[in-house]
GROMACS .gro file of C-alpha atoms in nm:
model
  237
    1UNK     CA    1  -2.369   2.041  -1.384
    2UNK     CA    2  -2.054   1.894  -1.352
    3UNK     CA    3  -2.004   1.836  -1.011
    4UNK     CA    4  -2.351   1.671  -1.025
    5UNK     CA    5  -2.228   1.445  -1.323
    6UNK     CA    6  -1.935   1.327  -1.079
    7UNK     CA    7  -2.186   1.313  -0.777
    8UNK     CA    8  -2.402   1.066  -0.968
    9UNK     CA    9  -2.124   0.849  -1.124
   10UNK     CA   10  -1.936   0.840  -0.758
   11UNK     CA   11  -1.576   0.923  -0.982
   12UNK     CA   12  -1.531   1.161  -0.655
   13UNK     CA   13  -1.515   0.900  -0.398
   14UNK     CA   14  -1.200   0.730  -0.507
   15UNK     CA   15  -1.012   1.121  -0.541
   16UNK     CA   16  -1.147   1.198  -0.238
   17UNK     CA   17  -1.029   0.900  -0.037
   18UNK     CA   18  -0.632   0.909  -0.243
   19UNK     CA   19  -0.563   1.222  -0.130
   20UNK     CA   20  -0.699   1.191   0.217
   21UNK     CA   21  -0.501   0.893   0.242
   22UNK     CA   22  -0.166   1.088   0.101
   23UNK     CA   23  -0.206   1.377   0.296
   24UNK     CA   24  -0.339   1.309   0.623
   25UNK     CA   25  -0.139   0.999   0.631
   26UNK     CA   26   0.114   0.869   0.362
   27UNK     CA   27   0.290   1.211   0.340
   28UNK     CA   28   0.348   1.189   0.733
   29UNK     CA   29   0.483   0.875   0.784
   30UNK     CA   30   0.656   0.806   0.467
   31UNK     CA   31   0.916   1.073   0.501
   32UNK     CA   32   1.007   0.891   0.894
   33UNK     CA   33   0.995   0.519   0.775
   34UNK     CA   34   1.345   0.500   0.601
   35UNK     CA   35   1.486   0.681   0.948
   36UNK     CA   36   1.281   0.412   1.190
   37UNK     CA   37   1.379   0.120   0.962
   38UNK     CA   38   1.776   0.176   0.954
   39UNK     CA   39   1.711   0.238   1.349
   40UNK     CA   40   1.590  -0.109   1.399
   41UNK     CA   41   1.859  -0.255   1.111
   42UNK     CA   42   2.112  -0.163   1.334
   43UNK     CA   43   1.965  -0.299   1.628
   44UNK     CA   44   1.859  -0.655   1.450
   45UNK     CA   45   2.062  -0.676   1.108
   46UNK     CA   46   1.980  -1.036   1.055
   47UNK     CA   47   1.587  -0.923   0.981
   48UNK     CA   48   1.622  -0.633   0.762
   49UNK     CA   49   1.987  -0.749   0.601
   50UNK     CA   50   1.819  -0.594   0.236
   51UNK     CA   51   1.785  -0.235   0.219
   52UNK     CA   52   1.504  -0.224  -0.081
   53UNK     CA   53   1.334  -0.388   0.177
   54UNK     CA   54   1.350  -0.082   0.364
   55UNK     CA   55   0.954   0.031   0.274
   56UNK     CA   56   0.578   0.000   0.381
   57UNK     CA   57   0.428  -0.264   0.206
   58UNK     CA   58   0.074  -0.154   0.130
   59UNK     CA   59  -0.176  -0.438   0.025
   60UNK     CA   60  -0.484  -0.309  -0.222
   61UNK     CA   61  -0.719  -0.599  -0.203
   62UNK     CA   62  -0.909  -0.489  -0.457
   63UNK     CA   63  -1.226  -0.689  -0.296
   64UNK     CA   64  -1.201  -0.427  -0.033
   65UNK     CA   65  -1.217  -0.699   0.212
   66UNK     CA   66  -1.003  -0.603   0.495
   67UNK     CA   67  -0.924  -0.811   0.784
   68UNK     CA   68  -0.823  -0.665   1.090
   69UNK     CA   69  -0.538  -0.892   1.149
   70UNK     CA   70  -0.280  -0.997   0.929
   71UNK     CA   71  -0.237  -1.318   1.077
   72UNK     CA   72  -0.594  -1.427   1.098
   73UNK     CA   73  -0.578  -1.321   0.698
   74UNK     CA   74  -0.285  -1.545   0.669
   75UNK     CA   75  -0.137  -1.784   0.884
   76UNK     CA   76   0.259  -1.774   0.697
   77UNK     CA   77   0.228  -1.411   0.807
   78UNK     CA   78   0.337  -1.350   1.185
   79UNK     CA   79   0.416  -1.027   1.352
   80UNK     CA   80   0.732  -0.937   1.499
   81UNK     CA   81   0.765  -0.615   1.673
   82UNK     CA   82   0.626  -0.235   1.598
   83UNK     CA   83   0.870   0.020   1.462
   84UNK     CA   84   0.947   0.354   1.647
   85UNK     CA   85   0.658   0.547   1.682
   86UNK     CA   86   0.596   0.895   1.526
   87UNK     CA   87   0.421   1.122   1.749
   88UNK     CA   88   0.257   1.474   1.678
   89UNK     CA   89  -0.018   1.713   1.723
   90UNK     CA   90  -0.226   1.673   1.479
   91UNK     CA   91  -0.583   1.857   1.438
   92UNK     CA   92  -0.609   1.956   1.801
   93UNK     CA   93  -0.511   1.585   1.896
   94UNK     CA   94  -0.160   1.615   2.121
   95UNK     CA   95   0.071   1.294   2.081
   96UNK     CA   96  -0.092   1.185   1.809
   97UNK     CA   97   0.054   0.812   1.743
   98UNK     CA   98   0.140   0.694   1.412
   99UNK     CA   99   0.323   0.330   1.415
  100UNK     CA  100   0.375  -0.014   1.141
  101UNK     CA  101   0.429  -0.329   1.234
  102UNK     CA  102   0.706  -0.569   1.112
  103UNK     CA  103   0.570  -0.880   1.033
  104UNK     CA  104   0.810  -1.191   0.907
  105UNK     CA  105   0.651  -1.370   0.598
  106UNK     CA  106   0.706  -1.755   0.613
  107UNK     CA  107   0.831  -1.895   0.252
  108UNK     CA  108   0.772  -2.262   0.074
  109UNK     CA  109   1.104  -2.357   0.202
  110UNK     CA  110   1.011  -2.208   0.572
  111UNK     CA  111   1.227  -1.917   0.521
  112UNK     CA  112   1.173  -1.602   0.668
  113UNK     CA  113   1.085  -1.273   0.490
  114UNK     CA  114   1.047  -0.966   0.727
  115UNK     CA  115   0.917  -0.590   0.636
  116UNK     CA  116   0.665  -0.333   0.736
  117UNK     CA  117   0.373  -0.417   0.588
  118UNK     CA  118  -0.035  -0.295   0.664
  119UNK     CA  119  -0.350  -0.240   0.447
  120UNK     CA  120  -0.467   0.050   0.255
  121UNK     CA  121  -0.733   0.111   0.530
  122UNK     CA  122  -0.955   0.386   0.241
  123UNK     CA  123  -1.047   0.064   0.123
  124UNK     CA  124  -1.236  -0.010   0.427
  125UNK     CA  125  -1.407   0.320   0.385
  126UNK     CA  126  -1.482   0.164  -0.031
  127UNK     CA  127  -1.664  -0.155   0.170
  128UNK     CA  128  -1.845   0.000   0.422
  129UNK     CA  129  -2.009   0.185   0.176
  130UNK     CA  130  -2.146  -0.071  -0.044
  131UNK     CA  131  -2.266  -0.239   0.272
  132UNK     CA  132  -2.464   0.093   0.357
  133UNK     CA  133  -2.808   0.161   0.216
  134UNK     CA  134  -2.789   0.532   0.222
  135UNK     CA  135  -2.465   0.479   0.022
  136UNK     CA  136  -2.630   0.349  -0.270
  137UNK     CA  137  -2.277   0.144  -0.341
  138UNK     CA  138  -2.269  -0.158  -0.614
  139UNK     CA  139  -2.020  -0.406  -0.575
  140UNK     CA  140  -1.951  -0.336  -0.929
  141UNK     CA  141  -1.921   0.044  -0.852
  142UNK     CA  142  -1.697  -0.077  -0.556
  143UNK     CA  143  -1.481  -0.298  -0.741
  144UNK     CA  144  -1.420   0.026  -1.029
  145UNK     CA  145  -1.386   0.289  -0.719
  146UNK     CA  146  -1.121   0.008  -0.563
  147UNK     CA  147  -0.900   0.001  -0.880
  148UNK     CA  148  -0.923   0.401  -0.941
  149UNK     CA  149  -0.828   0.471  -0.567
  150UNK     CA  150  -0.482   0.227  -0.651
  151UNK     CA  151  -0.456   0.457  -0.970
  152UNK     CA  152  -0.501   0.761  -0.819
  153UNK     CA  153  -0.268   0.695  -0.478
  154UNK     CA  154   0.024   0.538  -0.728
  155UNK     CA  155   0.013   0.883  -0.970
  156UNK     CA  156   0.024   1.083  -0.638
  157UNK     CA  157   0.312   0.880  -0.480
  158UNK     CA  158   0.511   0.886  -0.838
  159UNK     CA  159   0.477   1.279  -0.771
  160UNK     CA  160   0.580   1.319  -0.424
  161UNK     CA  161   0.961   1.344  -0.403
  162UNK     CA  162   0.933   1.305   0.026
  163UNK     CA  163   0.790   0.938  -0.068
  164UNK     CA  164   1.033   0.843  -0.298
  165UNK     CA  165   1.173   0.481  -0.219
  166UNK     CA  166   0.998   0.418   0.099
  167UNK     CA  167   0.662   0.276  -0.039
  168UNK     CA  168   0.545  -0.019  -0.215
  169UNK     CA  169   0.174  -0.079  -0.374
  170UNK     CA  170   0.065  -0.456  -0.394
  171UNK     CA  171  -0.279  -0.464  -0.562
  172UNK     CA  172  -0.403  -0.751  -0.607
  173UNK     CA  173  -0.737  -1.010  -0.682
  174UNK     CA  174  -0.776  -1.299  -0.452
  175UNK     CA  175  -0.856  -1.609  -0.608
  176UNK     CA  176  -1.237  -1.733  -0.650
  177UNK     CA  177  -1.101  -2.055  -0.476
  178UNK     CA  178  -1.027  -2.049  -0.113
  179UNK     CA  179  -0.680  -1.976  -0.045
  180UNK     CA  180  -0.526  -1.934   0.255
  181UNK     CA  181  -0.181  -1.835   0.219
  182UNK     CA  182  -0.242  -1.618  -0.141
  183UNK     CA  183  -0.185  -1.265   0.088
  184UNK     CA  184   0.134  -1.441   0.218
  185UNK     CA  185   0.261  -1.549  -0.135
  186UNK     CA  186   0.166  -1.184  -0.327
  187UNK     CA  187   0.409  -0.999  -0.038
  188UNK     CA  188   0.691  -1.278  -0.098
  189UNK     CA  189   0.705  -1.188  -0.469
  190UNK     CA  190   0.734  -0.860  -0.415
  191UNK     CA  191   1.016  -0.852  -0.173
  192UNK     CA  192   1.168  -1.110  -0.387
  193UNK     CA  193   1.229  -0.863  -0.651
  194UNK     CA  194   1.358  -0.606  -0.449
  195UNK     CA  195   1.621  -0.869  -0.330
  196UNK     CA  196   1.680  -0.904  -0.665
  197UNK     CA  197   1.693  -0.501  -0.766
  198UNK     CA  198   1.925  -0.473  -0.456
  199UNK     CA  199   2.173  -0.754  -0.619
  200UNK     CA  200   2.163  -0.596  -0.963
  201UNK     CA  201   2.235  -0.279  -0.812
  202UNK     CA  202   2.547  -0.411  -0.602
  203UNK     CA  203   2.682  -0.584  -0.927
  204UNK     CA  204   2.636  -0.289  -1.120
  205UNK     CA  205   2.341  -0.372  -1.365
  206UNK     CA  206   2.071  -0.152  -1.409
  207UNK     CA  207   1.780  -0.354  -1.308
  208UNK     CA  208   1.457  -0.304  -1.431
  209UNK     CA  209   1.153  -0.166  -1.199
  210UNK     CA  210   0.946  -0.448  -1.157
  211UNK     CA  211   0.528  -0.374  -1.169
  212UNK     CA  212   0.299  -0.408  -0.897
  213UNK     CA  213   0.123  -0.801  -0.936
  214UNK     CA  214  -0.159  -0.593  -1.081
  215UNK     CA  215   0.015  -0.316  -1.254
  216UNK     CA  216  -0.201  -0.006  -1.364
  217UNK     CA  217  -0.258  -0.129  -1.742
  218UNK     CA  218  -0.386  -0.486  -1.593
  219UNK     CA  219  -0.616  -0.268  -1.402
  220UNK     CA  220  -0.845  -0.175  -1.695
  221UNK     CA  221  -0.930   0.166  -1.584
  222UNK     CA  222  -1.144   0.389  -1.872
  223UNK     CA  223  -0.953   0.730  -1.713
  224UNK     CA  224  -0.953   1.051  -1.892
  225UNK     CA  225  -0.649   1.266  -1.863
  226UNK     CA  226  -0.861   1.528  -1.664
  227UNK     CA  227  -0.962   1.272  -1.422
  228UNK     CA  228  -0.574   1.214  -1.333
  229UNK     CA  229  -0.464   1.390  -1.011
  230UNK     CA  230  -0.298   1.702  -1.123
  231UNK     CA  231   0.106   1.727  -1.063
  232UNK     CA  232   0.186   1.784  -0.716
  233UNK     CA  233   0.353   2.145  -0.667
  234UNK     CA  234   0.652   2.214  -0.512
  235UNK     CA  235   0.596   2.637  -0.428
  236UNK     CA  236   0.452   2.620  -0.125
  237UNK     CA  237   0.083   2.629  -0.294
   0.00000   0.00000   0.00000
């Protein structure tokens, strides 16, 4: 009776997607990025001078409208280069390829920003759906399944000690207005304040960790404790 309670109010979807997302993807290439990004510090320390800087950028457009190409999205936003590439055999697939992009973020004052930086690509999944028939997918429902995938991928993360420090969530609203550098200017504020953490922590403050642009109170989600993913365990089980 439950599971058809959860089937009928979709609260499934969202879980379903997070922990696809960690583990088939996230808990792979997390635990590499801080190794591939000191490689290519080394190589080009002008672009990655800032070590907080030193993490994926994940964007949670909480529209769930995903564009392909960053800078089609965005025109301050301009790729680079690709970082070394992980590859494995994964699910009967040999070489497997997982890669990010660097991407250099252009400022008011035409400075630029660089860092690793790609889309949540669930969300696409969270679109698709609502644009399916057999789906039977509300924007509404969309929007709610949006904000409790974020949730659910940020309590996951904050429980994975091979993620620690090499992730960053931006969720975020676009504006009702046309925009066309808002996706440029919510990644700039964010690796502002990790310039700013990695300052306090060179002078010795204590800095404090900044929220997400949306942090998970401004999301509004009506979650019961028993819908919360569960601890992740560290015994092997």
């Amino acid at each position: 009776e439950m599971s058809e309670m959860s089937e009928r109010s979709k609260q499934n979807v969202a879980h379903g997607l997070a922990w696809s997302y960690y583990v088939g993807y996230l808990k792979i290439v997390l635990p590499r990025l801080k190794k591939s990004m000191e490689e290519f510090s080394r190589a080009h320390p002008n672009l990655l001078a800032c070590s907080k800087t030193w993490k994926l950028h994940i964007l949670f457009p909480l529209s769930c409208d995903i564009n392909d190409d960053l800078e089609k999205a965005d025109s301050n936003i301009q790729h680079v280069t690709d970082l070394t590439e992980t590859t494995l055999a994964r699910a009967g697939i040999k070489k497997r390829v997982y890669k990010h992009s660097l991407y250099a973020i252009r400022d008011e004052d035409n400075q630029l920003w660089h860092c690793a930086v790609e889309y949540a690509t669930p969300l696409q999944s969270l679109y698709a759906m609502s644009q399916d028939e057999c789906a039977a997918f509300s924007r509404e429902e969309r929007l709610e399944q949006a904000k409790l995938f974020y949730r659910t991928v940020e309590e996951i993360l904050k429980g994975s000690k091979e993620c620690a420090d090499a992730y960053r969530l931006i969720a975020y609203e676009e504006p009702e207005e046309a925009d066309t550098h808002f996706v440029s200017r919510e990644i700039l504020w964010h690796l502002r304040q990790e310039h700013h953490e990695e300052i306090a922590v060179l002078e010795g403050n204590h800095p404090h960790s900044p929220s997400t642009t949306l942090d998970s109170a401004e999301l509004n989600l009506q979650i019961s404790v028993s819908d919360l993913p569960q601890p992740l365990r560290t015994d092997g089980f």
